[in-house]
Amino acid sequence: MANLLVKKLPLPLVVSVLLTVVPLVTTSLLTASAIAHEEILREWTYGTWMLVTLGLTFTSAIALTPPTFLALVFGYFLGWYAVPYLFILNLGAIGFLYILADFFQAESIRVYLVQIYPQIESLIKKFRANQFRLIFFAKLSPVLPFTITNLFFNVVGAKLPQVLAGGTLGMIPRTVLAVWAGREAQEIRYLLEHPNEGLGTKILLLSLIVISSVGIGYLFKDKEE
């Protein structure tokens, strides 16, 4: 059984590496495309944006299109009307990835890791005891990769309703901040090349990172004691 799991492990490891590299490439390509076709995008109807949102839901689930980056673009073209589209995209991507991870038996990674590092099991138990709050704080952070965190939730056995509920609340501040930044931008090239420009934006981003880190650390420390 252990040998079988070892044979299966390389694929998840390769996928994990790709999930950190591929978004950088696709983001660069999308940035160039958005800049080159800005006038065309401005002519899109709300129906077209909905169709695009459904397509991007799939690509976001498999880490091709980071939702925070998309929030900047949607905010630039749609303003506050972008918010419902982004909620559909985020929740749809979470649900789709959850189903996809189940299909490929992502939880087998947890079994393997526990066999190698038995101490991980206690951390997983602490996570399960505080699923909703830990998912909320993880989703609150603008620096934790969308797909990797969702995959992690599946691997450790988080329940989909908890992921959707905690993820929804956690993504509200970061999504609203990105939409606001996009809405206020005067030029899409400058926006996408300098997404965190401005003292106010930097302070808010830092605040989200600090709150997320402190919240996650406190919950794990609280359970250890």
PDB file of C-alpha atoms in Angstrom:
ATOM      1  CA  MET A   1       0.000   0.000   0.000  1.00  0.00           C
ATOM      2  CA  ALA A   2       2.787   2.390   0.932  1.00  0.00           C
ATOM      3  CA  ASN A   3       4.606   1.654  -2.347  1.00  0.00           C
ATOM      4  CA  LEU A   4       1.435   2.360  -4.278  1.00  0.00           C
ATOM      5  CA  LEU A   5       1.067   5.725  -2.560  1.00  0.00           C
ATOM      6  CA  VAL A   6       4.685   6.594  -3.286  1.00  0.00           C
ATOM      7  CA  LYS A   7       4.094   5.922  -6.968  1.00  0.00           C
ATOM      8  CA  LYS A   8       1.069   8.189  -6.946  1.00  0.00           C
ATOM      9  CA  LEU A   9       2.796  11.009  -5.073  1.00  0.00           C
ATOM     10  CA  PRO A  10       4.982  12.488  -7.839  1.00  0.00           C
ATOM     11  CA  LEU A  11       1.975  13.701  -9.819  1.00  0.00           C
ATOM     12  CA  PRO A  12       0.539  15.792  -6.938  1.00  0.00           C
ATOM     13  CA  LEU A  13       4.005  17.161  -6.250  1.00  0.00           C
ATOM     14  CA  VAL A  14       4.478  18.159  -9.869  1.00  0.00           C
ATOM     15  CA  VAL A  15       1.016  19.711  -9.897  1.00  0.00           C
ATOM     16  CA  SER A  16       1.815  21.703  -6.753  1.00  0.00           C
ATOM     17  CA  VAL A  17       4.924  23.148  -8.377  1.00  0.00           C
ATOM     18  CA  LEU A  18       3.006  23.985 -11.545  1.00  0.00           C
ATOM     19  CA  LEU A  19       0.328  25.735  -9.492  1.00  0.00           C
ATOM     20  CA  THR A  20       2.918  28.268  -8.384  1.00  0.00           C
ATOM     21  CA  VAL A  21       4.601  28.775 -11.779  1.00  0.00           C
ATOM     22  CA  VAL A  22       1.779  28.592 -14.328  1.00  0.00           C
ATOM     23  CA  PRO A  23      -0.208  31.527 -12.848  1.00  0.00           C
ATOM     24  CA  LEU A  24       2.805  33.805 -13.366  1.00  0.00           C
ATOM     25  CA  VAL A  25       2.919  32.907 -17.060  1.00  0.00           C
ATOM     26  CA  THR A  26      -0.820  33.164 -17.686  1.00  0.00           C
ATOM     27  CA  THR A  27      -1.047  36.436 -15.772  1.00  0.00           C
ATOM     28  CA  SER A  28       1.627  37.942 -18.020  1.00  0.00           C
ATOM     29  CA  LEU A  29      -0.207  36.745 -21.135  1.00  0.00           C
ATOM     30  CA  LEU A  30      -3.554  38.045 -19.889  1.00  0.00           C
ATOM     31  CA  THR A  31      -2.014  41.382 -18.994  1.00  0.00           C
ATOM     32  CA  ALA A  32      -0.668  41.789 -22.512  1.00  0.00           C
ATOM     33  CA  SER A  33      -3.996  40.723 -24.001  1.00  0.00           C
ATOM     34  CA  ALA A  34      -6.058  43.090 -21.830  1.00  0.00           C
ATOM     35  CA  ILE A  35      -3.804  46.006 -22.721  1.00  0.00           C
ATOM     36  CA  ALA A  36      -3.894  45.216 -26.442  1.00  0.00           C
ATOM     37  CA  HIS A  37      -7.679  44.715 -26.583  1.00  0.00           C
ATOM     38  CA  GLU A  38      -8.890  47.293 -24.075  1.00  0.00           C
ATOM     39  CA  GLU A  39     -11.336  48.924 -26.501  1.00  0.00           C
ATOM     40  CA  ILE A  40     -12.889  45.570 -27.398  1.00  0.00           C
ATOM     41  CA  LEU A  41     -13.337  44.633 -23.743  1.00  0.00           C
ATOM     42  CA  ARG A  42     -15.052  47.944 -23.065  1.00  0.00           C
ATOM     43  CA  GLU A  43     -17.719  47.035 -25.623  1.00  0.00           C
ATOM     44  CA  TRP A  44     -18.598  43.715 -23.994  1.00  0.00           C
ATOM     45  CA  THR A  45     -22.139  43.366 -22.677  1.00  0.00           C
ATOM     46  CA  TYR A  46     -22.965  42.044 -19.210  1.00  0.00           C
ATOM     47  CA  GLY A  47     -24.010  38.795 -20.865  1.00  0.00           C
ATOM     48  CA  THR A  48     -20.604  38.465 -22.480  1.00  0.00           C
ATOM     49  CA  TRP A  49     -18.924  39.112 -19.155  1.00  0.00           C
ATOM     50  CA  MET A  50     -21.059  36.354 -17.614  1.00  0.00           C
ATOM     51  CA  LEU A  51     -19.980  33.852 -20.274  1.00  0.00           C
ATOM     52  CA  VAL A  52     -16.371  34.885 -19.749  1.00  0.00           C
ATOM     53  CA  THR A  53     -16.834  34.528 -15.988  1.00  0.00           C
ATOM     54  CA  LEU A  54     -18.066  30.956 -16.386  1.00  0.00           C
ATOM     55  CA  GLY A  55     -15.033  30.107 -18.502  1.00  0.00           C
ATOM     56  CA  LEU A  56     -12.668  31.781 -16.052  1.00  0.00           C
ATOM     57  CA  THR A  57     -14.280  29.813 -13.219  1.00  0.00           C
ATOM     58  CA  PHE A  58     -12.766  26.674 -14.708  1.00  0.00           C
ATOM     59  CA  THR A  59      -9.372  28.237 -15.415  1.00  0.00           C
ATOM     60  CA  SER A  60      -9.247  29.718 -11.908  1.00  0.00           C
ATOM     61  CA  ALA A  61      -9.966  26.312 -10.377  1.00  0.00           C
ATOM     62  CA  ILE A  62      -6.891  24.840 -12.075  1.00  0.00           C
ATOM     63  CA  ALA A  63      -4.670  27.863 -11.305  1.00  0.00           C
ATOM     64  CA  LEU A  64      -4.482  29.322 -14.803  1.00  0.00           C
ATOM     65  CA  THR A  65      -6.114  32.622 -13.832  1.00  0.00           C
ATOM     66  CA  PRO A  66      -5.627  33.998 -10.272  1.00  0.00           C
ATOM     67  CA  PRO A  67      -8.960  35.444  -8.998  1.00  0.00           C
ATOM     68  CA  THR A  68      -7.304  38.486  -7.403  1.00  0.00           C
ATOM     69  CA  PHE A  69      -5.776  39.434 -10.749  1.00  0.00           C
ATOM     70  CA  LEU A  70      -9.169  38.960 -12.415  1.00  0.00           C
ATOM     71  CA  ALA A  71     -10.774  41.176  -9.769  1.00  0.00           C
ATOM     72  CA  LEU A  72      -8.466  44.007 -10.856  1.00  0.00           C
ATOM     73  CA  VAL A  73      -9.436  43.539 -14.506  1.00  0.00           C
ATOM     74  CA  PHE A  74     -13.154  43.166 -13.778  1.00  0.00           C
ATOM     75  CA  GLY A  75     -13.047  46.195 -11.505  1.00  0.00           C
ATOM     76  CA  TYR A  76     -11.368  48.272 -14.190  1.00  0.00           C
ATOM     77  CA  PHE A  77     -14.007  47.486 -16.824  1.00  0.00           C
ATOM     78  CA  LEU A  78     -17.141  46.941 -14.719  1.00  0.00           C
ATOM     79  CA  GLY A  79     -16.596  48.926 -11.536  1.00  0.00           C
ATOM     80  CA  TRP A  80     -18.695  47.704  -8.617  1.00  0.00           C
ATOM     81  CA  TYR A  81     -20.838  45.661 -11.020  1.00  0.00           C
ATOM     82  CA  ALA A  82     -17.879  43.270 -11.070  1.00  0.00           C
ATOM     83  CA  VAL A  83     -18.538  42.050  -7.511  1.00  0.00           C
ATOM     84  CA  PRO A  84     -21.362  39.533  -8.257  1.00  0.00           C
ATOM     85  CA  TYR A  85     -19.401  38.133 -11.204  1.00  0.00           C
ATOM     86  CA  LEU A  86     -16.380  37.600  -8.966  1.00  0.00           C
ATOM     87  CA  PHE A  87     -18.459  35.879  -6.295  1.00  0.00           C
ATOM     88  CA  ILE A  88     -19.785  33.469  -8.906  1.00  0.00           C
ATOM     89  CA  LEU A  89     -16.245  32.894 -10.160  1.00  0.00           C
ATOM     90  CA  ASN A  90     -14.715  32.299  -6.731  1.00  0.00           C
ATOM     91  CA  LEU A  91     -17.424  30.024  -5.392  1.00  0.00           C
ATOM     92  CA  GLY A  92     -17.687  28.119  -8.656  1.00  0.00           C
ATOM     93  CA  ALA A  93     -13.919  27.590  -8.769  1.00  0.00           C
ATOM     94  CA  ILE A  94     -13.869  26.371  -5.161  1.00  0.00           C
ATOM     95  CA  GLY A  95     -16.665  23.886  -5.829  1.00  0.00           C
ATOM     96  CA  PHE A  96     -15.194  22.664  -9.107  1.00  0.00           C
ATOM     97  CA  LEU A  97     -11.721  22.148  -7.636  1.00  0.00           C
ATOM     98  CA  TYR A  98     -13.226  20.317  -4.659  1.00  0.00           C
ATOM     99  CA  ILE A  99     -14.981  17.877  -6.993  1.00  0.00           C
ATOM    100  CA  LEU A 100     -11.877  17.525  -9.161  1.00  0.00           C
ATOM    101  CA  ALA A 101      -9.650  16.831  -6.153  1.00  0.00           C
ATOM    102  CA  ASP A 102     -12.087  14.200  -4.898  1.00  0.00           C
ATOM    103  CA  PHE A 103     -12.086  12.536  -8.320  1.00  0.00           C
ATOM    104  CA  PHE A 104      -8.282  12.281  -8.280  1.00  0.00           C
ATOM    105  CA  GLN A 105      -8.304  11.163  -4.622  1.00  0.00           C
ATOM    106  CA  ALA A 106      -6.257  14.065  -3.307  1.00  0.00           C
ATOM    107  CA  GLU A 107      -6.775  12.803   0.248  1.00  0.00           C
ATOM    108  CA  SER A 108      -4.286  10.004  -0.505  1.00  0.00           C
ATOM    109  CA  ILE A 109      -1.616  12.684  -0.117  1.00  0.00           C
ATOM    110  CA  ARG A 110      -2.714  13.159   3.494  1.00  0.00           C
ATOM    111  CA  VAL A 111      -2.380   9.434   4.194  1.00  0.00           C
ATOM    112  CA  TYR A 112       1.113   9.421   2.759  1.00  0.00           C
ATOM    113  CA  LEU A 113       2.226  12.536   4.636  1.00  0.00           C
ATOM    114  CA  VAL A 114       0.914  11.201   7.942  1.00  0.00           C
ATOM    115  CA  GLN A 115       2.898   8.013   7.404  1.00  0.00           C
ATOM    116  CA  ILE A 116       6.103   9.986   6.887  1.00  0.00           C
ATOM    117  CA  TYR A 117       5.438  12.784   9.390  1.00  0.00           C
ATOM    118  CA  PRO A 118       3.107  11.462  12.121  1.00  0.00           C
ATOM    119  CA  GLN A 119       3.067  14.878  13.849  1.00  0.00           C
ATOM    120  CA  ILE A 120       1.070  16.267  10.941  1.00  0.00           C
ATOM    121  CA  GLU A 121      -1.956  14.302  12.100  1.00  0.00           C
ATOM    122  CA  SER A 122      -2.318  16.461  15.212  1.00  0.00           C
ATOM    123  CA  LEU A 123      -2.215  19.625  13.081  1.00  0.00           C
ATOM    124  CA  ILE A 124      -4.891  18.210  10.802  1.00  0.00           C
ATOM    125  CA  LYS A 125      -7.088  17.499  13.825  1.00  0.00           C
ATOM    126  CA  LYS A 126      -6.638  21.081  14.998  1.00  0.00           C
ATOM    127  CA  PHE A 127      -7.573  22.317  11.556  1.00  0.00           C
ATOM    128  CA  ARG A 128     -10.735  20.226  11.496  1.00  0.00           C
ATOM    129  CA  ALA A 129     -11.698  21.512  14.922  1.00  0.00           C
ATOM    130  CA  ASN A 130     -11.566  25.099  13.608  1.00  0.00           C
ATOM    131  CA  GLN A 131     -12.384  24.580   9.937  1.00  0.00           C
ATOM    132  CA  PHE A 132     -14.584  27.597   9.368  1.00  0.00           C
ATOM    133  CA  ARG A 133     -12.384  30.131  11.153  1.00  0.00           C
ATOM    134  CA  LEU A 134      -9.118  28.841   9.673  1.00  0.00           C
ATOM    135  CA  ILE A 135     -10.577  28.793   6.164  1.00  0.00           C
ATOM    136  CA  PHE A 136     -11.814  32.346   6.707  1.00  0.00           C
ATOM    137  CA  PHE A 137      -8.404  33.620   7.800  1.00  0.00           C
ATOM    138  CA  ALA A 138      -6.635  31.716   4.999  1.00  0.00           C
ATOM    139  CA  LYS A 139      -8.940  33.228   2.378  1.00  0.00           C
ATOM    140  CA  LEU A 140      -8.525  36.657   3.934  1.00  0.00           C
ATOM    141  CA  SER A 141      -4.830  36.710   3.063  1.00  0.00           C
ATOM    142  CA  PRO A 142      -4.010  38.232  -0.344  1.00  0.00           C
ATOM    143  CA  VAL A 143      -0.716  36.325  -0.539  1.00  0.00           C
ATOM    144  CA  LEU A 144      -1.914  32.725  -0.166  1.00  0.00           C
ATOM    145  CA  PRO A 145      -2.452  31.180  -3.635  1.00  0.00           C
ATOM    146  CA  PHE A 146      -6.128  30.511  -4.383  1.00  0.00           C
ATOM    147  CA  THR A 147      -5.835  27.017  -5.866  1.00  0.00           C
ATOM    148  CA  ILE A 148      -3.175  25.737  -3.460  1.00  0.00           C
ATOM    149  CA  THR A 149      -5.210  26.717  -0.399  1.00  0.00           C
ATOM    150  CA  ASN A 150      -8.345  25.101  -1.834  1.00  0.00           C
ATOM    151  CA  LEU A 151      -6.393  21.947  -2.642  1.00  0.00           C
ATOM    152  CA  PHE A 152      -4.978  21.938   0.882  1.00  0.00           C
ATOM    153  CA  PHE A 153      -8.486  22.149   2.340  1.00  0.00           C
ATOM    154  CA  ASN A 154      -9.498  19.072   0.362  1.00  0.00           C
ATOM    155  CA  VAL A 155      -6.360  17.139   1.296  1.00  0.00           C
ATOM    156  CA  VAL A 156      -6.917  17.650   5.022  1.00  0.00           C
ATOM    157  CA  GLY A 157     -10.570  16.665   4.726  1.00  0.00           C
ATOM    158  CA  ALA A 158     -12.379  19.994   5.068  1.00  0.00           C
ATOM    159  CA  LYS A 159     -16.117  19.880   4.360  1.00  0.00           C
ATOM    160  CA  LEU A 160     -17.283  21.685   1.220  1.00  0.00           C
ATOM    161  CA  PRO A 161     -19.986  23.743   3.024  1.00  0.00           C
ATOM    162  CA  GLN A 162     -17.321  24.994   5.458  1.00  0.00           C
ATOM    163  CA  VAL A 163     -14.972  25.870   2.587  1.00  0.00           C
ATOM    164  CA  LEU A 164     -17.707  27.730   0.712  1.00  0.00           C
ATOM    165  CA  ALA A 165     -18.941  29.614   3.780  1.00  0.00           C
ATOM    166  CA  GLY A 166     -15.529  30.490   5.199  1.00  0.00           C
ATOM    167  CA  GLY A 167     -14.148  31.192   1.739  1.00  0.00           C
ATOM    168  CA  THR A 168     -17.013  33.543   0.889  1.00  0.00           C
ATOM    169  CA  LEU A 169     -16.555  35.672   3.993  1.00  0.00           C
ATOM    170  CA  GLY A 170     -12.782  35.622   3.740  1.00  0.00           C
ATOM    171  CA  MET A 171     -12.654  36.696   0.127  1.00  0.00           C
ATOM    172  CA  ILE A 172     -14.948  39.714   0.567  1.00  0.00           C
ATOM    173  CA  PRO A 173     -12.279  42.202   1.802  1.00  0.00           C
ATOM    174  CA  ARG A 174      -9.597  41.211  -0.713  1.00  0.00           C
ATOM    175  CA  THR A 175     -12.079  41.116  -3.602  1.00  0.00           C
ATOM    176  CA  VAL A 176     -13.591  44.495  -2.734  1.00  0.00           C
ATOM    177  CA  LEU A 177     -10.096  45.978  -2.392  1.00  0.00           C
ATOM    178  CA  ALA A 178      -9.050  44.638  -5.813  1.00  0.00           C
ATOM    179  CA  VAL A 179     -12.256  45.852  -7.478  1.00  0.00           C
ATOM    180  CA  TRP A 180     -11.814  49.274  -5.884  1.00  0.00           C
ATOM    181  CA  ALA A 181      -8.217  49.462  -7.134  1.00  0.00           C
ATOM    182  CA  GLY A 182      -9.337  48.497 -10.629  1.00  0.00           C
ATOM    183  CA  ARG A 183     -12.222  50.954 -10.595  1.00  0.00           C
ATOM    184  CA  GLU A 184      -9.998  53.848  -9.551  1.00  0.00           C
ATOM    185  CA  ALA A 185      -7.266  53.107 -12.087  1.00  0.00           C
ATOM    186  CA  GLN A 186      -6.874  55.507 -15.008  1.00  0.00           C
ATOM    187  CA  GLU A 187      -4.927  53.132 -17.252  1.00  0.00           C
ATOM    188  CA  ILE A 188      -5.100  49.332 -17.380  1.00  0.00           C
ATOM    189  CA  ARG A 189      -1.426  48.922 -18.259  1.00  0.00           C
ATOM    190  CA  TYR A 190      -0.317  50.799 -15.162  1.00  0.00           C
ATOM    191  CA  LEU A 191      -2.918  48.999 -13.033  1.00  0.00           C
ATOM    192  CA  LEU A 192      -1.804  45.506 -13.997  1.00  0.00           C
ATOM    193  CA  GLU A 193       1.888  46.324 -13.880  1.00  0.00           C
ATOM    194  CA  HIS A 194       1.547  48.128 -10.510  1.00  0.00           C
ATOM    195  CA  PRO A 195      -1.445  46.426  -8.809  1.00  0.00           C
ATOM    196  CA  ASN A 196      -0.500  47.521  -5.293  1.00  0.00           C
ATOM    197  CA  GLU A 197       0.310  51.136  -6.061  1.00  0.00           C
ATOM    198  CA  GLY A 198      -0.651  53.712  -3.464  1.00  0.00           C
ATOM    199  CA  LEU A 199      -0.055  53.998   0.269  1.00  0.00           C
ATOM    200  CA  GLY A 200      -3.679  53.260   1.154  1.00  0.00           C
ATOM    201  CA  THR A 201      -3.728  50.037  -0.866  1.00  0.00           C
ATOM    202  CA  LYS A 202      -0.437  48.893   0.652  1.00  0.00           C
ATOM    203  CA  ILE A 203      -1.686  49.552   4.182  1.00  0.00           C
ATOM    204  CA  LEU A 204      -4.904  47.628   3.557  1.00  0.00           C
ATOM    205  CA  LEU A 205      -3.036  44.700   2.012  1.00  0.00           C
ATOM    206  CA  LEU A 206      -0.600  44.593   4.915  1.00  0.00           C
ATOM    207  CA  SER A 207      -3.519  44.735   7.354  1.00  0.00           C
ATOM    208  CA  LEU A 208      -5.175  41.732   5.677  1.00  0.00           C
ATOM    209  CA  ILE A 209      -1.915  39.777   5.787  1.00  0.00           C
ATOM    210  CA  VAL A 210      -1.366  40.574   9.477  1.00  0.00           C
ATOM    211  CA  ILE A 211      -4.953  39.757  10.476  1.00  0.00           C
ATOM    212  CA  SER A 212      -4.837  36.509   8.506  1.00  0.00           C
ATOM    213  CA  SER A 213      -1.483  35.439   9.978  1.00  0.00           C
ATOM    214  CA  VAL A 214      -2.409  36.335  13.554  1.00  0.00           C
ATOM    215  CA  GLY A 215      -5.803  34.637  13.239  1.00  0.00           C
ATOM    216  CA  ILE A 216      -4.351  31.386  11.905  1.00  0.00           C
ATOM    217  CA  GLY A 217      -1.499  31.397  14.415  1.00  0.00           C
ATOM    218  CA  TYR A 218      -3.810  32.116  17.354  1.00  0.00           C
ATOM    219  CA  LEU A 219      -6.219  29.300  16.528  1.00  0.00           C
ATOM    220  CA  PHE A 220      -3.451  26.722  16.240  1.00  0.00           C
ATOM    221  CA  LYS A 221      -1.680  28.014  19.362  1.00  0.00           C
ATOM    222  CA  ASP A 222      -4.964  28.113  21.261  1.00  0.00           C
ATOM    223  CA  LYS A 223      -5.561  24.459  20.556  1.00  0.00           C
ATOM    224  CA  GLU A 224      -2.034  23.466  21.459  1.00  0.00           C
ATOM    225  CA  GLU A 225      -2.456  24.960  24.886  1.00  0.00           C
TER     226      GLU A 225
END
